[in-house]
Short mmCIF file of C-alpha atoms (C1' of nucleotides) in Angstrom, two decimals:
data_model
loop_
_atom_site.label_atom_id
_atom_site.label_comp_id
_atom_site.label_asym_id
_atom_site.label_seq_id
_atom_site.Cartn_x
_atom_site.Cartn_y
_atom_site.Cartn_z
CA MET A 1 -14.74 -0.02 25.24
CA SER A 2 -14.36 3.57 24.37
CA SER A 3 -16.57 4.18 27.60
CA GLU A 4 -20.19 5.63 27.22
CA SER A 5 -19.94 8.91 24.64
CA SER A 6 -19.90 11.34 27.49
CA ALA A 7 -22.28 14.17 26.56
CA SER A 8 -19.91 15.96 28.98
CA SER A 9 -18.38 18.60 27.43
CA LEU A 10 -20.28 21.90 26.95
CA ASP A 11 -18.26 22.91 23.94
CA PRO A 12 -19.43 22.35 20.81
CA ILE A 13 -16.02 21.35 19.20
CA THR A 14 -15.66 19.02 21.78
CA ARG A 15 -18.60 17.34 22.12
CA LEU A 16 -18.61 16.62 17.80
CA LEU A 17 -14.73 15.84 18.23
CA ASP A 18 -16.38 13.21 20.60
CA ILE A 19 -17.57 11.44 17.93
CA THR A 20 -15.69 12.03 15.00
CA GLY A 21 -12.58 13.07 16.04
CA GLU A 22 -10.63 10.43 15.05
CA ARG A 23 -8.71 11.24 11.58
CA TRP A 24 -10.68 7.98 10.22
CA SER A 25 -13.60 9.16 10.83
CA PHE A 26 -14.05 12.00 8.68
CA LEU A 27 -12.36 10.16 5.98
CA ILE A 28 -15.32 7.29 6.31
CA LEU A 29 -17.87 10.13 6.00
CA ARG A 30 -16.36 11.57 3.08
CA ASP A 31 -16.35 7.81 1.41
CA LEU A 32 -19.78 7.56 2.23
CA PHE A 33 -21.04 10.68 0.39
CA TYR A 34 -18.94 9.16 -2.25
CA GLY A 35 -21.16 6.28 -2.82
CA VAL A 36 -18.44 3.92 -0.73
CA ARG A 37 -20.95 2.10 1.69
CA ARG A 38 -19.34 -1.14 1.71
CA PHE A 39 -16.95 -2.64 4.88
CA ASP A 40 -15.16 -3.75 1.70
CA ALA A 41 -14.73 -1.34 -0.60
CA LEU A 42 -14.28 0.95 2.18
CA GLN A 43 -10.59 -0.89 4.10
CA LYS A 44 -9.40 -1.11 -0.02
CA HIS A 45 -10.09 2.27 -0.51
CA LEU A 46 -9.17 4.10 2.66
CA GLY A 47 -6.02 1.63 3.11
CA ILE A 48 -7.52 1.40 6.59
CA SER A 49 -7.31 -1.52 8.59
CA LYS A 50 -9.92 -3.57 8.68
CA LYS A 51 -9.50 -3.46 12.61
CA VAL A 52 -9.79 0.10 12.97
CA LEU A 53 -12.26 0.51 10.15
CA SER A 54 -14.74 -2.04 12.17
CA GLN A 55 -14.21 0.09 15.22
CA ARG A 56 -14.63 3.00 13.25
CA LEU A 57 -18.18 2.05 11.87
CA ASN A 58 -19.42 0.74 15.10
CA SER A 59 -18.65 3.98 17.04
CA LEU A 60 -20.62 5.99 13.96
CA VAL A 61 -23.63 3.77 14.15
CA GLU A 62 -23.59 4.26 17.88
CA ALA A 63 -23.06 8.40 17.56
CA GLU A 64 -26.37 7.28 15.05
CA MET A 65 -24.29 8.73 11.75
CA LEU A 66 -24.81 5.70 10.14
CA ILE A 67 -26.80 2.92 10.42
CA ARG A 68 -26.13 -0.70 9.24
CA VAL A 69 -28.76 -2.02 6.63
CA PRO A 70 -28.47 -5.77 5.02
CA TYR A 71 -28.08 -5.35 0.92
CA GLN A 72 -28.77 -9.13 0.10
CA GLU A 73 -29.99 -11.65 2.75
CA ARG A 74 -27.86 -15.25 1.53
CA PRO A 75 -25.04 -14.85 2.64
CA PRO A 76 -25.80 -12.05 4.57
CA ARG A 77 -24.16 -8.68 3.49
CA PHE A 78 -24.62 -5.17 5.00
CA GLU A 79 -23.70 -1.60 3.40
CA TYR A 80 -23.38 1.55 5.53
CA GLN A 81 -25.80 4.36 5.22
CA LEU A 82 -25.71 7.33 6.19
CA THR A 83 -28.40 8.90 8.50
CA ALA A 84 -30.13 12.33 8.63
CA LYS A 85 -27.44 13.18 10.85
CA GLY A 86 -24.81 12.17 9.26
CA ARG A 87 -25.69 13.64 5.79
CA ASP A 88 -26.23 17.20 7.53
CA PHE A 89 -22.65 16.53 8.03
CA PHE A 90 -22.08 17.21 4.77
CA PRO A 91 -21.22 20.90 5.05
CA VAL A 92 -18.28 20.12 7.64
CA LEU A 93 -16.28 18.32 4.82
CA VAL A 94 -17.26 20.57 2.54
CA ALA A 95 -15.76 23.39 4.43
CA MET A 96 -12.89 21.01 4.98
CA GLN A 97 -12.25 20.69 1.43
CA SER A 98 -12.90 24.37 0.21
CA TRP A 99 -10.13 25.22 2.54
CA SER A 100 -7.57 22.45 2.00
CA ASN A 101 -8.47 23.54 -2.07
CA ARG A 102 -7.63 27.12 -1.68
CA TRP A 103 -4.29 26.24 1.09
CA LEU A 104 -3.19 23.25 0.23
CA PHE A 105 -2.93 23.03 -3.29
CA SER A 106 -0.65 24.54 -5.88
CA GLU A 107 -2.01 26.11 -9.02
CA GLY A 108 -1.73 22.97 -11.77
CA GLU A 109 -2.26 20.39 -9.46
CA GLN A 110 -6.02 21.28 -8.11
CA GLY A 111 -7.37 18.28 -6.33
CA ALA A 112 -10.87 19.59 -7.24
CA LEU A 113 -13.19 16.60 -7.18
CA LEU A 114 -16.50 18.10 -6.45
CA ILE A 115 -18.82 19.91 -8.95
CA HIS A 116 -21.85 22.10 -8.26
CA SER A 117 -23.88 20.73 -10.58
CA ASP A 118 -26.09 24.35 -10.19
CA CYS A 119 -23.44 26.30 -11.81
CA GLY A 120 -20.84 23.59 -12.68
CA GLN A 121 -18.30 25.32 -10.95
CA PRO A 122 -15.69 23.50 -9.14
CA LEU A 123 -16.85 23.44 -5.79
CA ASP A 124 -15.76 26.85 -3.42
CA THR A 125 -17.96 27.46 -0.35
CA LYS A 126 -18.68 30.16 1.42
CA LEU A 127 -20.83 30.22 5.18
CA ILE A 128 -23.71 32.64 5.60
CA CYS A 129 -25.54 32.90 8.59
CA SER A 130 -29.00 31.33 8.55
CA HIS A 131 -30.80 33.57 9.68
CA CYS A 132 -29.77 36.98 8.40
CA GLU A 133 -27.41 35.10 5.48
CA GLY A 134 -24.65 37.70 5.95
CA SER A 135 -20.98 36.65 5.70
CA VAL A 136 -19.82 34.84 9.13
CA THR A 137 -16.10 35.80 9.64
CA PRO A 138 -14.32 35.87 12.82
CA ALA A 139 -14.72 39.49 13.02
CA ARG A 140 -18.66 39.40 13.01
CA ILE A 141 -18.97 36.74 15.70
CA ARG A 142 -18.66 37.26 19.11
CA PRO A 143 -18.69 34.41 22.16
CA GLY A 144 -22.41 34.41 23.84
CA LYS A 145 -21.23 33.77 26.84
CA ARG A 146 -23.46 32.04 29.27
CA GLU A 147 -22.76 32.97 32.99
CA GLN A 148 -18.84 32.47 33.15
CA MET B 1 10.09 13.66 13.64
CA SER B 2 6.65 13.44 11.70
CA SER B 3 8.45 13.67 8.62
CA GLU B 4 7.96 15.93 5.97
CA SER B 5 4.60 17.09 5.44
CA SER B 6 3.12 14.72 2.78
CA ALA B 7 1.92 16.85 0.45
CA SER B 8 1.49 13.03 -1.31
CA SER B 9 -2.69 12.31 -0.96
CA LEU B 10 -3.88 14.15 -4.33
CA ASP B 11 -7.50 14.11 -2.00
CA PRO B 12 -8.03 17.76 -0.34
CA ILE B 13 -9.62 16.48 3.25
CA THR B 14 -7.06 13.89 3.99
CA ARG B 15 -4.40 16.35 3.13
CA LEU B 16 -6.21 18.78 5.41
CA LEU B 17 -6.24 15.89 8.06
CA ASP B 18 -2.62 15.66 7.85
CA ILE B 19 -2.39 19.03 9.48
CA THR B 20 -5.15 19.17 11.65
CA GLY B 21 -6.30 15.76 11.82
CA GLU B 22 -5.78 15.37 15.36
CA ARG B 23 -7.97 16.10 17.68
CA TRP B 24 -6.04 18.47 19.66
CA SER B 25 -5.44 20.91 16.33
CA PHE B 26 -8.65 21.60 15.99
CA LEU B 27 -9.41 22.59 19.72
CA ILE B 28 -5.91 24.84 20.04
CA LEU B 29 -7.21 26.94 16.72
CA ARG B 30 -10.70 27.39 18.33
CA ASP B 31 -8.83 28.70 21.18
CA LEU B 32 -7.02 30.55 18.89
CA PHE B 33 -10.43 32.42 17.17
CA TYR B 34 -11.66 32.29 20.76
CA GLY B 35 -8.66 34.79 21.36
CA VAL B 36 -6.62 32.40 24.07
CA ARG B 37 -3.08 32.92 22.62
CA ARG B 38 -0.52 32.05 25.13
CA PHE B 39 0.68 28.43 26.11
CA ASP B 40 0.42 28.75 29.73
CA ALA B 41 -3.12 29.73 29.16
CA LEU B 42 -4.32 27.74 26.18
CA GLN B 43 -2.40 24.24 28.37
CA LYS B 44 -4.60 25.07 30.78
CA HIS B 45 -7.43 25.82 29.01
CA LEU B 46 -7.73 23.08 26.99
CA GLY B 47 -6.26 20.73 29.81
CA ILE B 48 -3.85 19.23 27.31
CA SER B 49 -0.55 17.77 28.56
CA LYS B 50 2.27 20.14 27.68
CA LYS B 51 3.81 17.69 25.41
CA VAL B 52 1.85 17.51 23.36
CA LEU B 53 0.55 21.24 23.18
CA SER B 54 3.95 21.79 22.03
CA GLN B 55 4.15 19.72 19.35
CA ARG B 56 0.71 20.75 18.08
CA LEU B 57 1.90 24.39 17.75
CA ASN B 58 4.73 23.26 16.27
CA SER B 59 3.43 21.86 13.79
CA LEU B 60 0.61 24.56 13.19
CA VAL B 61 3.70 26.62 13.09
CA GLU B 62 5.48 24.16 10.80
CA ALA B 63 2.09 24.32 8.59
CA GLU B 64 1.92 28.53 8.67
CA MET B 65 -1.64 28.12 10.22
CA LEU B 66 0.24 29.85 13.50
CA ILE B 67 3.22 32.30 13.94
CA ARG B 68 5.24 32.96 17.11
CA VAL B 69 4.96 36.11 18.73
CA PRO B 70 6.99 37.73 21.01
CA TYR B 71 4.69 39.64 23.50
CA GLN B 72 7.28 40.95 25.63
CA GLU B 73 11.40 40.49 25.35
CA ARG B 74 12.42 40.41 28.89
CA PRO B 75 11.96 37.83 29.84
CA PRO B 76 11.15 36.56 26.36
CA ARG B 77 8.31 35.04 26.33
CA PHE B 78 5.47 34.48 22.99
CA GLU B 79 2.18 34.21 21.86
CA TYR B 80 0.56 31.94 19.10
CA GLN B 81 -1.97 33.95 16.60
CA LEU B 82 -3.61 32.65 13.49
CA THR B 83 -2.10 33.37 9.76
CA ALA B 84 -4.32 34.35 7.19
CA LYS B 85 -4.43 30.79 6.20
CA GLY B 86 -5.21 30.01 9.95
CA ARG B 87 -7.63 33.04 10.30
CA ASP B 88 -9.45 31.38 6.69
CA PHE B 89 -9.75 27.93 8.75
CA PHE B 90 -12.66 29.40 10.48
CA PRO B 91 -15.48 28.35 8.01
CA VAL B 92 -14.46 24.70 9.48
CA LEU B 93 -14.85 25.42 13.21
CA VAL B 94 -18.12 27.27 12.70
CA ALA B 95 -19.52 24.10 10.26
CA MET B 96 -18.64 21.65 12.85
CA GLN B 97 -20.11 24.07 15.44
CA SER B 98 -23.27 24.80 13.91
CA TRP B 99 -23.75 20.40 13.16
CA SER B 100 -22.94 19.82 16.87
CA ASN B 101 -25.31 22.69 17.99
CA ARG B 102 -28.63 20.84 15.66
CA TRP B 103 -27.83 17.68 16.74
CA LEU B 104 -25.55 16.92 20.05
CA PHE B 105 -27.19 18.88 22.02
CA SER B 106 -30.68 19.08 23.86
CA GLU B 107 -33.49 22.06 24.35
CA GLY B 108 -32.66 23.59 26.86
CA GLU B 109 -28.89 22.98 26.75
CA GLN B 110 -27.75 24.48 24.23
CA GLY B 111 -24.19 25.15 23.78
CA ALA B 112 -23.92 27.96 21.45
CA LEU B 113 -21.08 30.04 22.49
CA LEU B 114 -21.10 32.11 19.35
CA ILE B 115 -23.42 35.54 18.28
CA HIS B 116 -23.60 36.23 14.71
CA SER B 117 -23.25 40.06 15.73
CA ASP B 118 -24.90 40.93 12.23
CA CYS B 119 -28.14 39.94 13.00
CA GLY B 120 -27.62 39.17 16.83
CA GLN B 121 -28.50 35.13 16.72
CA PRO B 122 -27.04 32.60 17.97
CA LEU B 123 -24.82 31.42 14.88
CA ASP B 124 -26.12 28.83 12.93
CA THR B 125 -25.01 28.67 9.46
CA LYS B 126 -24.92 26.80 5.80
CA LEU B 127 -22.94 26.99 3.44
CA ILE B 128 -23.26 28.67 0.27
CA CYS B 129 -20.97 27.84 -3.69
CA SER B 130 -18.70 30.95 -3.77
CA HIS B 131 -19.57 31.39 -7.28
CA CYS B 132 -23.94 31.40 -7.56
CA GLU B 133 -24.85 31.18 -3.86
CA GLY B 134 -26.84 28.45 -4.55
CA SER B 135 -27.08 25.95 -1.39
CA VAL B 136 -24.94 23.18 -1.16
CA THR B 137 -25.70 19.89 -0.46
CA PRO B 138 -24.64 16.39 -1.42
CA ALA B 139 -27.79 16.10 -4.16
CA ARG B 140 -26.54 19.41 -5.59
CA ILE B 141 -22.60 17.89 -6.32
CA ARG B 142 -21.20 15.19 -8.06
CA PRO B 143 -17.67 14.42 -8.92
CA GLY B 144 -15.38 16.13 -10.98
CA LYS B 145 -13.14 13.03 -12.22
CA ARG B 146 -9.81 14.09 -13.30
CA GLU B 147 -8.99 11.18 -15.40
CA GLN B 148 -9.04 7.75 -13.90
"C1'" DA C 1 -14.19 -31.03 -2.75
"C1'" DA C 2 -11.62 -26.67 -2.97
"C1'" DA C 3 -11.16 -22.00 -3.61
"C1'" DG C 4 -13.69 -17.41 -3.41
"C1'" DT C 5 -15.90 -13.66 -1.09
"C1'" DA C 6 -17.84 -10.22 2.19
"C1'" DG C 7 -17.17 -9.19 6.61
"C1'" DG C 8 -15.29 -9.71 10.10
"C1'" DT C 9 -12.23 -10.67 14.83
"C1'" DT C 10 -7.32 -11.80 17.73
"C1'" DT C 11 -2.90 -11.50 18.36
"C1'" DC C 12 1.22 -8.76 18.50
"C1'" DT C 13 3.69 -5.48 17.63
"C1'" DT C 14 4.70 -0.36 17.16
"C1'" DT C 15 3.27 4.54 17.59
"C1'" DT C 16 1.48 8.25 20.20
"C1'" DT C 17 -0.50 10.11 24.87
"C1'" DG C 18 -0.72 11.81 29.01
"C1'" DC C 19 1.42 12.50 33.17
"C1'" DA C 20 4.84 13.93 36.87
"C1'" DA C 21 9.36 15.90 36.80
"C1'" DC C 22 12.98 18.72 35.61
"C1'" DC C 23 15.41 22.82 33.18
"C1'" DT C 24 15.74 28.05 31.81
"C1'" DG C 25 15.72 32.93 31.86
"C1'" DC C 26 14.11 36.03 34.00
"C1'" DT C 27 11.75 39.04 37.96
"C1'" DA C 28 10.00 40.21 42.37
"C1'" DT C 29 10.20 39.68 47.74
"C1'" DA C 30 13.05 39.83 52.27
"C1'" DT D 1 21.84 38.39 48.49
"C1'" DA D 2 19.40 34.31 48.22
"C1'" DT D 3 14.78 32.62 47.74
"C1'" DA D 4 10.67 31.81 45.40
"C1'" DG D 5 8.14 32.25 41.59
"C1'" DC D 6 6.24 32.36 36.55
"C1'" DA D 7 6.01 31.34 31.68
"C1'" DG D 8 7.60 28.38 28.49
"C1'" DG D 9 8.63 24.85 27.48
"C1'" DT D 10 12.03 19.50 26.93
"C1'" DT D 11 12.99 14.77 29.13
"C1'" DG D 12 11.07 10.29 30.78
"C1'" DC D 13 8.26 6.46 31.96
"C1'" DA D 14 3.91 4.16 31.36
"C1'" DA D 15 -0.77 2.92 29.34
"C1'" DA D 16 -3.29 3.41 25.55
"C1'" DA D 17 -4.67 2.92 20.36
"C1'" DA D 18 -3.51 1.76 15.95
"C1'" DG D 19 -1.74 -1.27 12.23
"C1'" DA D 20 -0.30 -5.45 10.17
"C1'" DA D 21 -0.96 -9.92 9.37
"C1'" DA D 22 -3.73 -14.22 10.53
"C1'" DC D 23 -7.91 -16.47 11.25
"C1'" DC D 24 -12.99 -16.93 11.48
"C1'" DT D 25 -17.96 -17.80 9.72
"C1'" DA D 26 -21.52 -18.16 6.23
"C1'" DC D 27 -22.37 -18.78 2.39
"C1'" DT D 28 -21.43 -19.56 -3.76
"C1'" DT D 29 -19.39 -20.67 -7.37
"C1'" DT D 30 -16.27 -24.24 -10.02
#
DNA sequence: AAAGTAGGTTTCTTTTTGCAACCTGCTATA
DNA sequence: TATAGCAGGTTGCAAAAAGAAACCTACTTT
């Protein structure tokens, strides 16, 4: 149904949202990072309807974020694994989680679920330029217009 | 309408998506970072219906991501500005854009709209731990369970 | 033979969208 | 003074998407 994933828009964020733009897609990807890989487990953990879960998984597979892999043959059973493309989505989810922990939780409540193993601290992140390692803030960014 | 924004879920990403989980919210925030601030301009630039734009702006204002500020008095006209909370959302959008540029555009097509002023390169980012500055990848993260 | 399990699909009802038309307060024009 | 125009919305209605629940399939266990 959802029409061939239009490579139409030239805006990167629009194009991303064509793939993961539905709320559930983010949560499915998050669960996969947490290690939840099976249909049944995802459905129970997320509280999503089977229909929508099925649709989202299929579209994520179509988008090559996930692959459907058999984990046993008799009876045939499958799990969903992240592809390289899917794994590289991790920073987006982490950036979301960092922002959320900073702004949406009161002290004493912190929903910090992740620990950075290198330093043992609850995960809080910042973004740096992969070319110069400098910090990336709105003020240090300018549009790189095409022609219009 | 949309029921009091439940501070219900303990999961940070769920909580974030309660605020910005609708596709349009991301695009509105992106446009605000690009400097598009007025109802009319947003509506035309995004191609969104006025009703939905109005709903999304109101909920973003309610969530304190935006404030509605008069820019002239006669006739009364308003624009939407990012709050500190809203501006801090920037890394999420940038992480999205970086991922999209890496995976969703072919060579020769690159939709890179942003330049990092410090080094003059098209924006590509990576995430580091704000405590130890080490890189953050799924393998270096472990769950920091609460009790359950 | 009956029940259970994983992984879905189908059907139906309720919510959300998106489009178009309308409203308001004010300004500029004829 | 009337008329049109513009920014910033709201209202009403039809179409699309989501959610709940029942059903299906292929095996396994009791």
